[in-house]
Structure formats: structure tokens, C-alpha cells
């Protein structure tokens, strides 16, 4: 995933942010617990992850070019194969699975039975995917430094711009957006399209970003070792540490989190 997770930015950013990153990773008394026994192993550069309403987990495997499905009992099948650089993944309220192709500049749509169609073409290295409260698919369009919203008919519009290599976005209940920029920290988009940087403490924010209550998000630090909670004021709390290249993140049916790492090519539960 040489473009999406550009190591050049990691080298540039480590030097200038090391001191403040260490200071920000103070552990709170109610820190979540990381289960260091993998919940799902044998992945291949996992990026996007999401659960459907039935508790099935879908994982986009960047290197393998496929999407895996794990049932609630842990049974594993290849849901889709022959994909090109699958990155972001999101499940719609009606159960369809959306997968971004980073290298083909498009998003696929799959039915729960695996039927595949192209949902949106003409993107610019799409990364993380999520749904907003209006049922639109939010697409981190990295190369244009924008977040796009795709309507159910595939029509797109710009909902955020002026970002710095965005790789993930999530909508807060009030309609604001929190965005992870792999080269530029965390941004807030409120009252318009223009993004404002609110936190620069992560070394290299990854595509894994999910809602954390009314005014915050959980975000992986691909360039570091943590999953953090960052609110709309930019206040950061590291909830777990000690991960090896965390990339993917999903809300689990039990209210916990699932984080996927490239260092272990596995996914771990955070309780």
C-alpha cells in the first residue's frame, strides 16, 4: 500500500512530532484493554473493516486483493476476490458492502450474496469509507484532498476540502466531520466545506476512524502504536498502546473495537 501509507511522510513527521506525541500518550485510569491474542489471523495488509447487522465481519485485504467474511462464530470465507488494491470498506444499512479500489479510482458495491457492480468511477485514490446520517457514502478522496459524499444513485458531491492527504472520515451526530489525514493530523469540518486542523499529535493517522460518542472519534496511528480518542476540540486520549502498525478499525457488535495491524497481519479486540 505504498501510496496510501506513504513512508516518506512518516520519516518527515517523526522528527517534528516525537516529543509532543509521547507527551500526549498519557494513559487514563479507565484505559481500554487490548486483547493481545489475535481475534482474526492470516490477514494480508488489512485496511477497511466493518460488521453487518448479522454480526458478520468483512475485511478488505489490500495485498491479497480480496475481501474476507467472518461469521459471528469465526467461520472464514473469501467473500470477493480479484480486486485491485481494496482499501476502505463500509456496510450500508440495507446490508450492501462497499469497497474502494485505491488503484482503479472507483468504489464497488456488493450485495450480501456477492453480486458485484461499480458504484462510483472517476475518483482519485479513494481510501476510507463510511456512511453519514443521510445514507450517503463518505469517500476519502486522497489525491484531491477532499471528502466526497456519494448518493445512493452514485451521484457525488464535495463535502470537505482543503485537507492534507485524507484517508478516513466519520460524521458526528451534529453533521460535522472528523477526518484523518495521513500527512496532516486530524481535521474538523464544521459549518461549510473548509477543513480546520485540530490535532497534530499522531505520527501518521491511518484509515481506521470510527465514531466515539457525540463529539469524538477513535483513530489509529499508523505511524505509531496507539488507538486514540480525539474530540472535536482536538483533545486526545490514547485508549490502547503497543500495536504494530495499526491500520483498520471497526466498531464491534458488543460495543468494543476491533483493530487490524499490518505488523501482525491480524485483528485484535479492544474491550
Tab-separated table of C-alpha atoms in Angstrom:
chain	number	residue	atom	x	y	z
A	1	UNK	CA	0.000	0.000	0.000
A	2	UNK	CA	2.877	2.261	-0.927
A	3	UNK	CA	0.799	5.284	-1.906
A	4	UNK	CA	-1.863	5.232	0.761
A	5	UNK	CA	0.585	4.746	3.599
A	6	UNK	CA	3.480	6.824	2.294
A	7	UNK	CA	6.551	6.157	4.389
A	8	UNK	CA	8.080	9.434	3.277
A	9	UNK	CA	5.584	11.248	5.434
A	10	UNK	CA	6.457	9.008	8.340
A	11	UNK	CA	10.122	9.970	8.100
A	12	UNK	CA	9.331	13.670	7.791
A	13	UNK	CA	6.840	13.704	10.628
A	14	UNK	CA	8.595	11.616	13.286
A	15	UNK	CA	11.295	14.193	13.947
A	16	UNK	CA	8.999	17.167	14.395
A	17	UNK	CA	6.288	15.441	16.395
A	18	UNK	CA	8.061	12.882	18.572
A	19	UNK	CA	8.147	14.934	21.763
A	20	UNK	CA	4.538	16.067	21.659
A	21	UNK	CA	3.358	12.584	20.646
A	22	UNK	CA	4.996	10.991	23.658
A	23	UNK	CA	3.540	13.629	25.956
A	24	UNK	CA	0.059	13.107	24.529
A	25	UNK	CA	0.065	9.386	25.131
A	26	UNK	CA	-0.543	9.669	28.865
A	27	UNK	CA	-2.763	6.805	29.914
A	28	UNK	CA	-6.059	7.445	31.603
A	29	UNK	CA	-7.260	5.436	34.590
A	30	UNK	CA	-10.120	3.994	32.562
A	31	UNK	CA	-7.916	2.894	29.677
A	32	UNK	CA	-9.443	0.214	27.495
A	33	UNK	CA	-7.937	-3.262	27.454
A	34	UNK	CA	-6.214	-4.673	24.375
A	35	UNK	CA	-6.575	-8.417	23.957
A	36	UNK	CA	-3.164	-9.396	22.620
A	37	UNK	CA	-4.394	-12.764	21.363
A	38	UNK	CA	-5.488	-12.188	17.748
A	39	UNK	CA	-9.198	-12.457	17.142
A	40	UNK	CA	-8.606	-12.993	13.397
A	41	UNK	CA	-5.303	-14.140	11.917
A	42	UNK	CA	-3.875	-14.777	8.458
A	43	UNK	CA	-4.892	-11.428	7.007
A	44	UNK	CA	-2.958	-9.726	4.208
A	45	UNK	CA	-2.397	-5.996	4.730
A	46	UNK	CA	-5.927	-5.417	6.068
A	47	UNK	CA	-7.388	-1.920	5.715
A	48	UNK	CA	-11.165	-1.423	5.760
A	49	UNK	CA	-13.288	-3.447	8.178
A	50	UNK	CA	-16.966	-3.401	9.089
A	51	UNK	CA	-19.665	-5.573	10.648
A	52	UNK	CA	-23.090	-6.106	9.145
A	53	UNK	CA	-26.334	-6.307	11.110
A	54	UNK	CA	-25.961	-10.065	11.469
A	55	UNK	CA	-22.577	-9.811	13.154
A	56	UNK	CA	-20.551	-10.872	10.102
A	57	UNK	CA	-17.193	-9.139	9.774
A	58	UNK	CA	-15.869	-8.019	6.372
A	59	UNK	CA	-12.155	-7.267	5.917
A	60	UNK	CA	-10.543	-5.678	2.841
A	61	UNK	CA	-7.169	-7.324	2.267
A	62	UNK	CA	-5.027	-4.864	0.333
A	63	UNK	CA	-2.202	-7.205	-0.627
A	64	UNK	CA	-4.356	-10.252	-1.388
A	65	UNK	CA	-6.841	-8.271	-3.457
A	66	UNK	CA	-9.818	-9.790	-1.714
A	67	UNK	CA	-12.488	-9.296	0.932
A	68	UNK	CA	-12.856	-11.891	3.677
A	69	UNK	CA	-16.025	-12.587	5.616
A	70	UNK	CA	-16.003	-13.983	9.148
A	71	UNK	CA	-19.263	-15.151	10.651
A	72	UNK	CA	-20.161	-14.442	14.259
A	73	UNK	CA	-18.827	-17.962	15.001
A	74	UNK	CA	-15.490	-17.167	13.367
A	75	UNK	CA	-16.040	-19.154	10.171
A	76	UNK	CA	-13.950	-17.680	7.366
A	77	UNK	CA	-14.757	-17.442	3.653
A	78	UNK	CA	-13.488	-15.363	0.734
A	79	UNK	CA	-16.378	-13.030	0.002
A	80	UNK	CA	-14.795	-11.374	-3.063
A	81	UNK	CA	-11.535	-11.881	-4.938
A	82	UNK	CA	-9.642	-10.497	-7.927
A	83	UNK	CA	-9.902	-6.943	-6.619
A	84	UNK	CA	-7.269	-4.285	-7.175
A	85	UNK	CA	-5.910	-2.625	-4.023
A	86	UNK	CA	-9.069	-2.820	-1.901
A	87	UNK	CA	-8.793	-0.155	0.804
A	88	UNK	CA	-11.844	1.327	2.510
A	89	UNK	CA	-14.881	-0.802	3.299
A	90	UNK	CA	-18.318	0.068	4.658
A	91	UNK	CA	-21.614	-1.775	5.074
A	92	UNK	CA	-24.812	0.128	4.282
A	93	UNK	CA	-27.959	-0.029	6.435
A	94	UNK	CA	-29.555	-2.378	3.873
A	95	UNK	CA	-26.589	-4.755	4.033
A	96	UNK	CA	-24.748	-3.928	0.818
A	97	UNK	CA	-20.951	-3.904	1.094
A	98	UNK	CA	-18.959	-1.058	-0.445
A	99	UNK	CA	-15.250	-1.444	-1.175
A	100	UNK	CA	-12.876	1.209	-2.517
A	101	UNK	CA	-10.269	0.364	-5.141
A	102	UNK	CA	-7.352	2.631	-4.417
A	103	UNK	CA	-5.562	1.885	-7.690
A	104	UNK	CA	-8.593	1.806	-10.018
A	105	UNK	CA	-10.148	5.026	-8.660
A	106	UNK	CA	-13.572	3.535	-8.057
A	107	UNK	CA	-15.882	2.024	-5.446
A	108	UNK	CA	-17.535	-1.371	-5.860
A	109	UNK	CA	-20.913	-2.311	-4.433
A	110	UNK	CA	-21.623	-5.918	-3.431
A	111	UNK	CA	-24.907	-7.446	-2.399
A	112	UNK	CA	-24.764	-9.724	0.658
A	113	UNK	CA	-24.769	-12.613	-1.835
A	114	UNK	CA	-21.611	-11.298	-3.521
A	115	UNK	CA	-23.074	-9.787	-6.698
A	116	UNK	CA	-20.703	-7.019	-7.783
A	117	UNK	CA	-21.292	-3.709	-9.593
A	118	UNK	CA	-19.319	-0.478	-9.904
A	119	UNK	CA	-20.923	2.156	-7.698
A	120	UNK	CA	-18.743	5.209	-8.451
A	121	UNK	CA	-15.995	5.777	-11.017
A	122	UNK	CA	-13.599	8.650	-11.646
A	123	UNK	CA	-12.292	9.014	-8.107
A	124	UNK	CA	-8.742	9.928	-7.088
A	125	UNK	CA	-7.113	7.229	-4.949
A	126	UNK	CA	-10.130	6.597	-2.691
A	127	UNK	CA	-9.219	5.371	0.784
A	128	UNK	CA	-11.511	5.081	3.830
A	129	UNK	CA	-15.289	4.758	3.503
A	130	UNK	CA	-18.153	5.385	5.926
A	131	UNK	CA	-21.833	6.321	5.857
A	132	UNK	CA	-23.310	9.585	7.052
A	133	UNK	CA	-26.690	10.180	8.645
A	134	UNK	CA	-28.312	10.852	5.271
A	135	UNK	CA	-27.296	7.495	3.864
A	136	UNK	CA	-24.549	8.911	1.685
A	137	UNK	CA	-21.238	7.107	1.340
A	138	UNK	CA	-18.363	9.299	2.533
A	139	UNK	CA	-15.215	8.739	0.461
A	140	UNK	CA	-11.759	9.962	1.459
A	141	UNK	CA	-10.525	11.106	-1.953
A	142	UNK	CA	-6.875	11.335	-1.145
A	143	UNK	CA	-5.404	12.783	-4.337
A	144	UNK	CA	-7.788	15.754	-4.446
A	145	UNK	CA	-7.603	16.404	-0.678
A	146	UNK	CA	-11.379	16.159	-0.429
A	147	UNK	CA	-14.132	14.141	1.201
A	148	UNK	CA	-16.868	13.220	-1.241
A	149	UNK	CA	-20.409	12.096	-0.469
A	150	UNK	CA	-21.935	9.587	-2.893
A	151	UNK	CA	-25.729	9.389	-3.030
A	152	UNK	CA	-27.480	6.018	-3.489
A	153	UNK	CA	-27.667	6.675	-7.257
A	154	UNK	CA	-23.889	7.170	-7.447
A	155	UNK	CA	-24.011	10.945	-7.794
A	156	UNK	CA	-21.198	12.599	-5.819
A	157	UNK	CA	-20.667	15.960	-4.202
A	158	UNK	CA	-17.835	17.577	-2.278
A	159	UNK	CA	-18.478	17.830	1.465
A	160	UNK	CA	-14.967	18.759	2.630
A	161	UNK	CA	-11.900	20.229	1.014
A	162	UNK	CA	-8.553	21.750	1.876
A	163	UNK	CA	-7.396	18.559	3.581
A	164	UNK	CA	-3.923	17.013	3.684
A	165	UNK	CA	-3.966	13.545	2.121
A	166	UNK	CA	-7.212	12.382	3.799
A	167	UNK	CA	-7.554	8.638	4.334
A	168	UNK	CA	-10.656	8.406	6.536
A	169	UNK	CA	-13.667	10.392	7.707
A	170	UNK	CA	-16.590	9.987	10.084
A	171	UNK	CA	-19.677	12.140	10.619
A	172	UNK	CA	-20.572	13.336	14.104
A	173	UNK	CA	-24.255	13.365	15.128
A	174	UNK	CA	-24.460	17.135	14.529
A	175	UNK	CA	-23.292	16.769	10.923
A	176	UNK	CA	-19.678	17.842	11.418
A	177	UNK	CA	-16.888	15.653	10.057
A	178	UNK	CA	-13.715	14.415	11.692
A	179	UNK	CA	-11.051	13.489	9.144
A	180	UNK	CA	-7.780	11.589	9.473
A	181	UNK	CA	-5.032	12.899	7.198
A	182	UNK	CA	-2.068	10.618	6.806
A	183	UNK	CA	0.244	13.598	6.362
A	184	UNK	CA	-1.582	16.312	8.241
A	185	UNK	CA	-3.158	15.271	11.527
A	186	UNK	CA	-6.860	15.352	12.374
A	187	UNK	CA	-9.242	17.865	10.819
A	188	UNK	CA	-12.677	19.148	11.748
A	189	UNK	CA	-15.127	20.233	9.057
A	190	UNK	CA	-17.932	22.333	10.510
A	191	UNK	CA	-20.354	24.851	9.003
A	192	UNK	CA	-19.092	24.558	5.445
A	193	UNK	CA	-16.574	22.726	3.307
A	194	UNK	CA	-13.296	24.051	4.666
A	195	UNK	CA	-11.313	21.807	6.986
A	196	UNK	CA	-9.507	23.011	10.093
A	197	UNK	CA	-6.679	21.077	11.721
A	198	UNK	CA	-7.458	20.375	15.383
A	199	UNK	CA	-4.766	17.866	16.369
A	200	UNK	CA	-1.270	17.055	15.084
A	201	UNK	CA	-0.118	14.670	17.819
A	202	UNK	CA	-0.383	11.416	15.867
A	203	UNK	CA	2.650	10.461	13.835
A	204	UNK	CA	0.657	9.337	10.803
A	205	UNK	CA	-3.134	8.940	11.189
A	206	UNK	CA	-4.448	5.920	9.311
A	207	UNK	CA	-7.649	4.954	7.556
A	208	UNK	CA	-9.177	3.452	10.701
A	209	UNK	CA	-11.545	6.045	12.166
A	210	UNK	CA	-14.939	5.360	13.784
A	211	UNK	CA	-17.446	7.327	15.833
A	212	UNK	CA	-16.847	7.639	19.595
A	213	UNK	CA	-19.969	9.178	21.080
A	214	UNK	CA	-21.450	12.553	20.227
A	215	UNK	CA	-18.321	14.617	19.667
A	216	UNK	CA	-15.299	12.394	19.083
A	217	UNK	CA	-13.775	9.571	17.065
A	218	UNK	CA	-11.447	6.660	17.673
A	219	UNK	CA	-8.466	6.861	15.326
A	220	UNK	CA	-5.482	4.622	14.620
A	221	UNK	CA	-1.951	5.963	14.434
A	222	UNK	CA	-0.435	4.018	11.563
A	223	UNK	CA	2.933	5.651	12.143
A	224	UNK	CA	2.783	4.890	15.853
A	225	UNK	CA	1.389	2.200	18.121
A	226	UNK	CA	-1.878	3.567	19.504
A	227	UNK	CA	-5.603	3.869	19.064
A	228	UNK	CA	-6.773	7.218	20.420
A	229	UNK	CA	-9.977	9.063	21.131
A	230	UNK	CA	-9.899	12.603	19.733
A	231	UNK	CA	-12.789	15.006	20.281
A	232	UNK	CA	-13.911	17.977	18.206
A	233	UNK	CA	-11.772	20.316	20.316
A	234	UNK	CA	-8.708	18.255	19.433
A	235	UNK	CA	-8.259	16.731	22.900
A	236	UNK	CA	-6.643	13.321	22.600
A	237	UNK	CA	-6.692	10.314	24.913
A	238	UNK	CA	-4.770	7.163	23.963
A	239	UNK	CA	-7.041	4.236	24.820
A	240	UNK	CA	-4.577	1.435	23.965
A	241	UNK	CA	-0.872	1.251	23.107
A	242	UNK	CA	1.600	-1.353	21.907
A	243	UNK	CA	0.159	-2.108	18.467
A	244	UNK	CA	2.341	-2.759	15.417
A	245	UNK	CA	1.280	-0.553	12.506
A	246	UNK	CA	-2.451	-0.265	13.232
A	247	UNK	CA	-4.470	0.491	10.107
A	248	UNK	CA	-8.060	-0.782	10.200
A	249	UNK	CA	-10.661	-0.078	12.878
A	250	UNK	CA	-14.267	-1.181	13.346
A	251	UNK	CA	-16.987	-0.895	15.963
A	252	UNK	CA	-17.846	-4.388	17.185
A	253	UNK	CA	-21.396	-5.599	17.920
A	254	UNK	CA	-20.600	-5.852	21.642
A	255	UNK	CA	-19.675	-2.164	21.831
A	256	UNK	CA	-15.941	-2.757	21.740
A	257	UNK	CA	-13.476	-2.106	18.955
A	258	UNK	CA	-11.598	-4.293	16.507
A	259	UNK	CA	-8.223	-3.049	15.269
A	260	UNK	CA	-6.239	-4.572	12.389
A	261	UNK	CA	-2.466	-4.222	12.184
A	262	UNK	CA	-0.026	-4.703	9.365
A	263	UNK	CA	2.725	-5.689	11.744
A	264	UNK	CA	0.883	-8.884	12.696
A	265	UNK	CA	-1.488	-9.174	9.700
A	266	UNK	CA	-4.175	-9.834	12.263
A	267	UNK	CA	-7.078	-8.130	14.025
A	268	UNK	CA	-7.289	-7.666	17.805
A	269	UNK	CA	-10.173	-6.896	20.120
A	270	UNK	CA	-10.174	-3.795	22.318
A	271	UNK	CA	-12.574	-4.221	25.208
